[in-house]
Tab-separated table of C-alpha atoms in Angstrom:
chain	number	residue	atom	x	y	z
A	22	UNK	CA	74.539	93.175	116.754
A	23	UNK	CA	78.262	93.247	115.588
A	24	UNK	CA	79.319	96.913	116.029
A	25	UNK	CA	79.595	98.695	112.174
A	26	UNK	CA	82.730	100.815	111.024
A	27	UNK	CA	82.662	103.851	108.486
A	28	UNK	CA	85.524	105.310	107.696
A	29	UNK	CA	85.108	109.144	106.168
A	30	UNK	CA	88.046	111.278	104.816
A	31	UNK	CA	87.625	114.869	105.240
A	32	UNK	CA	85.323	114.445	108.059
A	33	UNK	CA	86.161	117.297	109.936
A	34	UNK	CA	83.927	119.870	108.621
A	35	UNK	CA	81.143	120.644	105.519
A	36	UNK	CA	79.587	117.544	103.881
A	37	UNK	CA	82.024	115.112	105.803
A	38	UNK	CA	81.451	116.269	109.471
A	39	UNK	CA	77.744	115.786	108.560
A	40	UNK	CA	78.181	112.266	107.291
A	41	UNK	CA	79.878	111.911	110.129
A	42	UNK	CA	77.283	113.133	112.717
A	43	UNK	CA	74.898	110.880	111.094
A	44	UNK	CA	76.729	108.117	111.116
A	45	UNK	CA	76.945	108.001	114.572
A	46	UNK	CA	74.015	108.531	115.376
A	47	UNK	CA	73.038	105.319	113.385
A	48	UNK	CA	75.628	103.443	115.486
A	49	UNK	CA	78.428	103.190	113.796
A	50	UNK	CA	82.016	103.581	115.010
A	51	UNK	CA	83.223	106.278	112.625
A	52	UNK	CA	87.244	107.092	112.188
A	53	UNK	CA	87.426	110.908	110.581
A	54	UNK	CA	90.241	111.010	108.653
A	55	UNK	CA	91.262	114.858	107.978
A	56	UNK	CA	94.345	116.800	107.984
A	57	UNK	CA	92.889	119.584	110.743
A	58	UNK	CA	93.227	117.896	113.797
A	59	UNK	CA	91.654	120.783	115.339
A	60	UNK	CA	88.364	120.639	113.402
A	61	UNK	CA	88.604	116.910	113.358
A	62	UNK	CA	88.673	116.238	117.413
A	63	UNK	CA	85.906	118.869	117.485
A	64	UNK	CA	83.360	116.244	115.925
A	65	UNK	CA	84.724	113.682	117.962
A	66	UNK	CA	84.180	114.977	120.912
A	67	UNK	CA	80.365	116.019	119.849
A	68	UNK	CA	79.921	112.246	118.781
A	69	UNK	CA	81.517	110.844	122.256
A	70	UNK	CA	79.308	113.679	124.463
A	71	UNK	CA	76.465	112.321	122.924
A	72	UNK	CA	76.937	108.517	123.014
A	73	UNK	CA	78.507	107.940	119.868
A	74	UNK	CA	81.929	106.143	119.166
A	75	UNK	CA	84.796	108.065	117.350
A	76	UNK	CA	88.017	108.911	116.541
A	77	UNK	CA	90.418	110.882	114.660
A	78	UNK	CA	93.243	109.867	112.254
A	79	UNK	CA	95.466	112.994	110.836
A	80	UNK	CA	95.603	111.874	106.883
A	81	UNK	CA	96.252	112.859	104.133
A	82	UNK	CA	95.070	111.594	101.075
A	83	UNK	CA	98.170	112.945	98.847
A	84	UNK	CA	100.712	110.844	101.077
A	85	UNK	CA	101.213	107.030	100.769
A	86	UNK	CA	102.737	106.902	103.720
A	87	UNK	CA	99.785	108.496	105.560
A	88	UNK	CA	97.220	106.682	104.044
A	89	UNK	CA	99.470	102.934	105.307
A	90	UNK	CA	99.486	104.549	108.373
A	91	UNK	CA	95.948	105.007	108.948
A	92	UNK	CA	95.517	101.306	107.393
A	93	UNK	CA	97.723	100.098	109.857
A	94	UNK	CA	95.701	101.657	112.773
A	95	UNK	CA	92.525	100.992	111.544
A	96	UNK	CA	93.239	96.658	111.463
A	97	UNK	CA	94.579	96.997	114.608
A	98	UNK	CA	91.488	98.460	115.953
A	99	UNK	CA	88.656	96.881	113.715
A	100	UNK	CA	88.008	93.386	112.292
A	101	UNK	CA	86.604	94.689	109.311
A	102	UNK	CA	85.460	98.344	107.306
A	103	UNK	CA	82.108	98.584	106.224
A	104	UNK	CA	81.842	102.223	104.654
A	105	UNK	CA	84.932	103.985	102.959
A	106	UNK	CA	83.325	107.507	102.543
A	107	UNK	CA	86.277	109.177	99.955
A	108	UNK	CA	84.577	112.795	100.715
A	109	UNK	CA	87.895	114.883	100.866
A	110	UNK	CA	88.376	117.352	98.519
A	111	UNK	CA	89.536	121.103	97.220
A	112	UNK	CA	88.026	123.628	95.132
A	113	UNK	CA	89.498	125.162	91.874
A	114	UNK	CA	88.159	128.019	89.599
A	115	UNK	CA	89.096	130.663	86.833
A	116	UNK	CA	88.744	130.912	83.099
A	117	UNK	CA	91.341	128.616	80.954
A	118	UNK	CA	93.998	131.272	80.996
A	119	UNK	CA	94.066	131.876	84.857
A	120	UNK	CA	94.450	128.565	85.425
A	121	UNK	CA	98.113	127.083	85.396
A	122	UNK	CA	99.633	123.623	85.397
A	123	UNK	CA	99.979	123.786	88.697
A	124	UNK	CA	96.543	124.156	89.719
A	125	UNK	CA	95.231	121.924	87.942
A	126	UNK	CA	97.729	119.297	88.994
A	127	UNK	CA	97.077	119.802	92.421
A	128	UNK	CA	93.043	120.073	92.110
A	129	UNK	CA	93.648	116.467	90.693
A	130	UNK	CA	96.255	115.004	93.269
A	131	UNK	CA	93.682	115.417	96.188
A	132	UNK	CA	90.281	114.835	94.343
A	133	UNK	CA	91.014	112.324	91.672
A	134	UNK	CA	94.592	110.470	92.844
A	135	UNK	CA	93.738	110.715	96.854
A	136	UNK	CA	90.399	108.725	96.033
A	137	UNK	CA	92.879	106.107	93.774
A	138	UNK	CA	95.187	106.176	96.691
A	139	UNK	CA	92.542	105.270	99.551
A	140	UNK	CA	90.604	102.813	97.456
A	141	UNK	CA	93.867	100.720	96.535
A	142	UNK	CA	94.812	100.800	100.181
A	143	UNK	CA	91.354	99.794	101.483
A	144	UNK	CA	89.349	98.059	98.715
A	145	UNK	CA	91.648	94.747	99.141
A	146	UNK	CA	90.822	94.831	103.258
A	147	UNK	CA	86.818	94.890	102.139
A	148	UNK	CA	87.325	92.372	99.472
A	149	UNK	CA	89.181	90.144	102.133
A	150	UNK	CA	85.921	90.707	104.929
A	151	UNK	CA	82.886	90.032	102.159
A	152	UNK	CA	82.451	93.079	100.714
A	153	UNK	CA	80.795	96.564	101.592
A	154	UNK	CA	80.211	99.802	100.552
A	155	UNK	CA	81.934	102.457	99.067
A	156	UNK	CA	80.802	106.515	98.729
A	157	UNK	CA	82.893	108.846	96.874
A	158	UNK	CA	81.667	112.705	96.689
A	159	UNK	CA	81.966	113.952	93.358
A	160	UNK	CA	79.737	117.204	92.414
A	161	UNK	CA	77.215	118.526	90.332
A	162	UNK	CA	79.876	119.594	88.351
A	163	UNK	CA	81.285	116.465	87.495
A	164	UNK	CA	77.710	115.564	85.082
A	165	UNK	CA	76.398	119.412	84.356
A	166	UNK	CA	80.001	121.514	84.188
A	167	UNK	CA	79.456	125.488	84.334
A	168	UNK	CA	82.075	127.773	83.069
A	169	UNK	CA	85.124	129.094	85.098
A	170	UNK	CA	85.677	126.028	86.933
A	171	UNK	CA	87.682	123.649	84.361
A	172	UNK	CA	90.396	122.185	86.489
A	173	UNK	CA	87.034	121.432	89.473
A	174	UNK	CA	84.765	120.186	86.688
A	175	UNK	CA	86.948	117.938	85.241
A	176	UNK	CA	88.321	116.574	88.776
A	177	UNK	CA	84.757	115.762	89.781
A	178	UNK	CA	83.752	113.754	85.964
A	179	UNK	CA	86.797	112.143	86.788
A	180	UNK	CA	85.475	110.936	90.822
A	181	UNK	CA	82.252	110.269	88.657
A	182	UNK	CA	83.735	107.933	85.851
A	183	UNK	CA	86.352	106.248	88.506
A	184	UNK	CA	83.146	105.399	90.474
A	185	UNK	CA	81.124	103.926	87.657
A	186	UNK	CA	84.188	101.648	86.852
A	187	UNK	CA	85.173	100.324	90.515
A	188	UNK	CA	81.111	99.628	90.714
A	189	UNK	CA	81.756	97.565	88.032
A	190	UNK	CA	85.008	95.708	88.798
A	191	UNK	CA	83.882	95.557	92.850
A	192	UNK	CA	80.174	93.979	92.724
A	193	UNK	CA	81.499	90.351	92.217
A	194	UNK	CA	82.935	91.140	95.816
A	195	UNK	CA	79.891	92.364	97.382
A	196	UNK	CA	81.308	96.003	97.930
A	197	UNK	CA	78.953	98.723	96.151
A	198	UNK	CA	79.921	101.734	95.283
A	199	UNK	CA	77.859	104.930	95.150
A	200	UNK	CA	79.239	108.469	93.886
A	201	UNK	CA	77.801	111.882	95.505
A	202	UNK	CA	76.753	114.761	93.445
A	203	UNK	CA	75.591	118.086	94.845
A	204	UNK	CA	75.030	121.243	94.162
A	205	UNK	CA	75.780	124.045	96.252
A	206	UNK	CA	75.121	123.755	99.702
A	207	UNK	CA	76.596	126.202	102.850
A	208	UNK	CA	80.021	124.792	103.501
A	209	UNK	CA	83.541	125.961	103.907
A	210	UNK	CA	84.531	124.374	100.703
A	211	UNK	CA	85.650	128.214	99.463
A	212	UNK	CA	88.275	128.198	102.268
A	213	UNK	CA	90.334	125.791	100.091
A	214	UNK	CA	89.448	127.476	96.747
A	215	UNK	CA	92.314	128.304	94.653
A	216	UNK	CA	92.020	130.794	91.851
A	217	UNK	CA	93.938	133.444	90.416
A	218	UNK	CA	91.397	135.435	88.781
A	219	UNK	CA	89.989	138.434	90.415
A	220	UNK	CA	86.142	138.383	91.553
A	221	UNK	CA	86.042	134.116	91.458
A	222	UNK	CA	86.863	133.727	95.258
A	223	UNK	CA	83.691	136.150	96.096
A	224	UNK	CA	81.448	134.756	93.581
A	225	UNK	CA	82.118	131.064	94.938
A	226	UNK	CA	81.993	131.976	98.493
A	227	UNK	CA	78.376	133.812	97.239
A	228	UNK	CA	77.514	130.524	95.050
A	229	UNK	CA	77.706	127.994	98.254
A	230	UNK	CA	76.710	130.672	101.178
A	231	UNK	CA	73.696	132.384	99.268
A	232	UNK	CA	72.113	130.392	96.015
A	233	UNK	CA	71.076	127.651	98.094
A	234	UNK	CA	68.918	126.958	101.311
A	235	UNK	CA	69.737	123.229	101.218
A	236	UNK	CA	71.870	122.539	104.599
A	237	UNK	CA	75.296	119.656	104.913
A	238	UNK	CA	72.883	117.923	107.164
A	239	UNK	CA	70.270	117.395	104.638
A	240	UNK	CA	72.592	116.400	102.259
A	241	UNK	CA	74.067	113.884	104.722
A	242	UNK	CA	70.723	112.116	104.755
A	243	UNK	CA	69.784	111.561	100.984
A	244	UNK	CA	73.205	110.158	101.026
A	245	UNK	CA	73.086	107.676	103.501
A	246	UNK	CA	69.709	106.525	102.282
A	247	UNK	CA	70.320	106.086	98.672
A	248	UNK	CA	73.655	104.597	100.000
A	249	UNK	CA	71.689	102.452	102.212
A	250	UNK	CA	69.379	101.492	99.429
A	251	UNK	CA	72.271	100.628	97.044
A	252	UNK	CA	71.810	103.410	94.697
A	253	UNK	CA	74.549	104.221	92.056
A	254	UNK	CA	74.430	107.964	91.526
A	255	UNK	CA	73.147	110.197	93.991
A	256	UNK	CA	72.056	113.704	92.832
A	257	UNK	CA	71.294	115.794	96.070
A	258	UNK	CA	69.619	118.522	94.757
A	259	UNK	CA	66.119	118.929	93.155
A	260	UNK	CA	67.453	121.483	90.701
A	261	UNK	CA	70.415	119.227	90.004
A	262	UNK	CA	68.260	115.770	88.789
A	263	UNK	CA	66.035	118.455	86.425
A	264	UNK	CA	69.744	119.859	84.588
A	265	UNK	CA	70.760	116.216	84.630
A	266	UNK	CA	67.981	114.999	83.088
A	267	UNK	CA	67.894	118.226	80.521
A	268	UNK	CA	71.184	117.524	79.464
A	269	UNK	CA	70.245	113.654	78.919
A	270	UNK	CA	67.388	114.300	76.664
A	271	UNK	CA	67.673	117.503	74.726
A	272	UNK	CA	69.873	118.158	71.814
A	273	UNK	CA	73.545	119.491	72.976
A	274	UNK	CA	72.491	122.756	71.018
A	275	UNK	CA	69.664	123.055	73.060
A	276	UNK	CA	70.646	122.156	76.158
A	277	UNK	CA	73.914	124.594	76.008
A	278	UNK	CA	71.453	127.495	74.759
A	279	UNK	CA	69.602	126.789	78.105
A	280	UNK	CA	72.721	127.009	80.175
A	281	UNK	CA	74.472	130.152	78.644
A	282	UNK	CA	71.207	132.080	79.894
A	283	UNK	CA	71.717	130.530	83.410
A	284	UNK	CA	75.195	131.561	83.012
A	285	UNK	CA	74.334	135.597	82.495
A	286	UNK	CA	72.792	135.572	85.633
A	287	UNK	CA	76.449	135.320	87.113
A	288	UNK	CA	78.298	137.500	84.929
A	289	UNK	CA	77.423	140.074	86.329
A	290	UNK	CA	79.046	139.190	90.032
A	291	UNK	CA	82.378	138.154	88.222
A	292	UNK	CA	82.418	141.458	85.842
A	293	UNK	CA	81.451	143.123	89.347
């Protein structure tokens, strides 16, 4: 069987190390494209010591010039792509006034403009190869927004709308494109949190270490098999379809009503 090629950004730790674990494990050659070349080699090496095939490609996503370079590598290496996983990403958080400009401009360079940048430089390589698949992470947050996370929420129902429209505009070429929303899951997504309001760092570090028992790895494997199985949306979490589908069929009064009471559950850790 001709050898298959994934290509993950952000694959050195959390929800992209996982994907990238798995991956392997289901034969494909996977390139993890990160900027910590520490953390990045790390997974290599467990892929290689246990048969698997991969490498690692400092990127990143904010840089043109990067992302050519990794292009370049890549079509000297492989005939074709099969999987562009866009997984890299930041966290943001604070109420409206403790966010500035400049955070929000830089939540959105890396999680809405890095995806733009990678699927410009890659799409037209799958389009000229017949197609394949595409698998941006967005988040929960990005259909079902909670409070105290603007600049986040908005950057992930941006990754969300982005995704519905290249589905649309890339099918004729064979290349499908699912987007990844989960909830909070035990990863070190609070090391890149940036917030300057007292109390938000602890609460999101509490939020994705403590309110949930679901593990990277699980989440790795609902999203390769709804990839797999060509599904469009992928909601990760149980609790995550039921607000989804809450928010699609109640009234916005009611549905809002419903999460405001959620929400006083974590006032109290952000009033401390």
């Amino acid at each position: 069987m001709q050898k298959k090629h994934v290509l993950i950004t952000g694959g050195a730790s959390g929800l992209g190390e996982a994907l990238a674990l798995l991956y392997a494990r289901k034969g494909f050659e996977v390139c993890i494209a990160d900027t910590n070349s520490e953390r990045g080699n790390n997974v290599v090496n467990t892929i290689n010591n246990d048969q698997g095939n991969a490498f690692f490609s400092r990127c990143d996503i904010t840089s043109e010039d990067d992302i050519e370079s990794l292009k370049q590598k890549l079509q000297t290496r492989w005939e074709r792509l099969d999987i562009l996983v866009n997984n890299a990403g930041v966290a943001t958080a604070g109420a409206l006034e403790f966010e500035d400009l400049e955070q929000w401009q830089w939540v959105l360079d890396i999680n809405v403009l890095g995806m733009v940048r990678m699927s410009r430089a890659f799409v037209p390589w799958m389009k000229q190869h017949g197609g394949g698949k595409i698998i941006n992470t967005a988040s929960q947050a990005g259909i079902t927004p909670i409070p105290f996370m603007a600049s986040y929420n908005v950057s992930k129902a941006a990754v969300v709308s982005f995704s519905e429209t290249m589905h649309l505009e890339l099918m004729e070429h064979d290349i499908h494109v699912s987007v990844v929303c989960p909830g909070f899951f035990s990863t070190n997504l609070d090391e890149s949190l940036r917030s300057k309001q007292p109390g938000i760092p602890e609460l999101v570090s509490k939020m994705l270490h403590t309110y949930s028992d679901v593990t990277a790895a699980q989440v790795a494997e609902i999203v390769y098999h709804n990839s797999e199985n060509l599904k469009f949306m992928i909601i990760t979490h149980k609790d995550g379809r039921l607000a989804h589908r809450i928010k699609r069929w109640l009234s916005p009064k009611t549905y809002f009503k419903i999460m405001n009471n959620q929400i006083k559950n974590i006032k109290p850790d952000l009033d401390g």
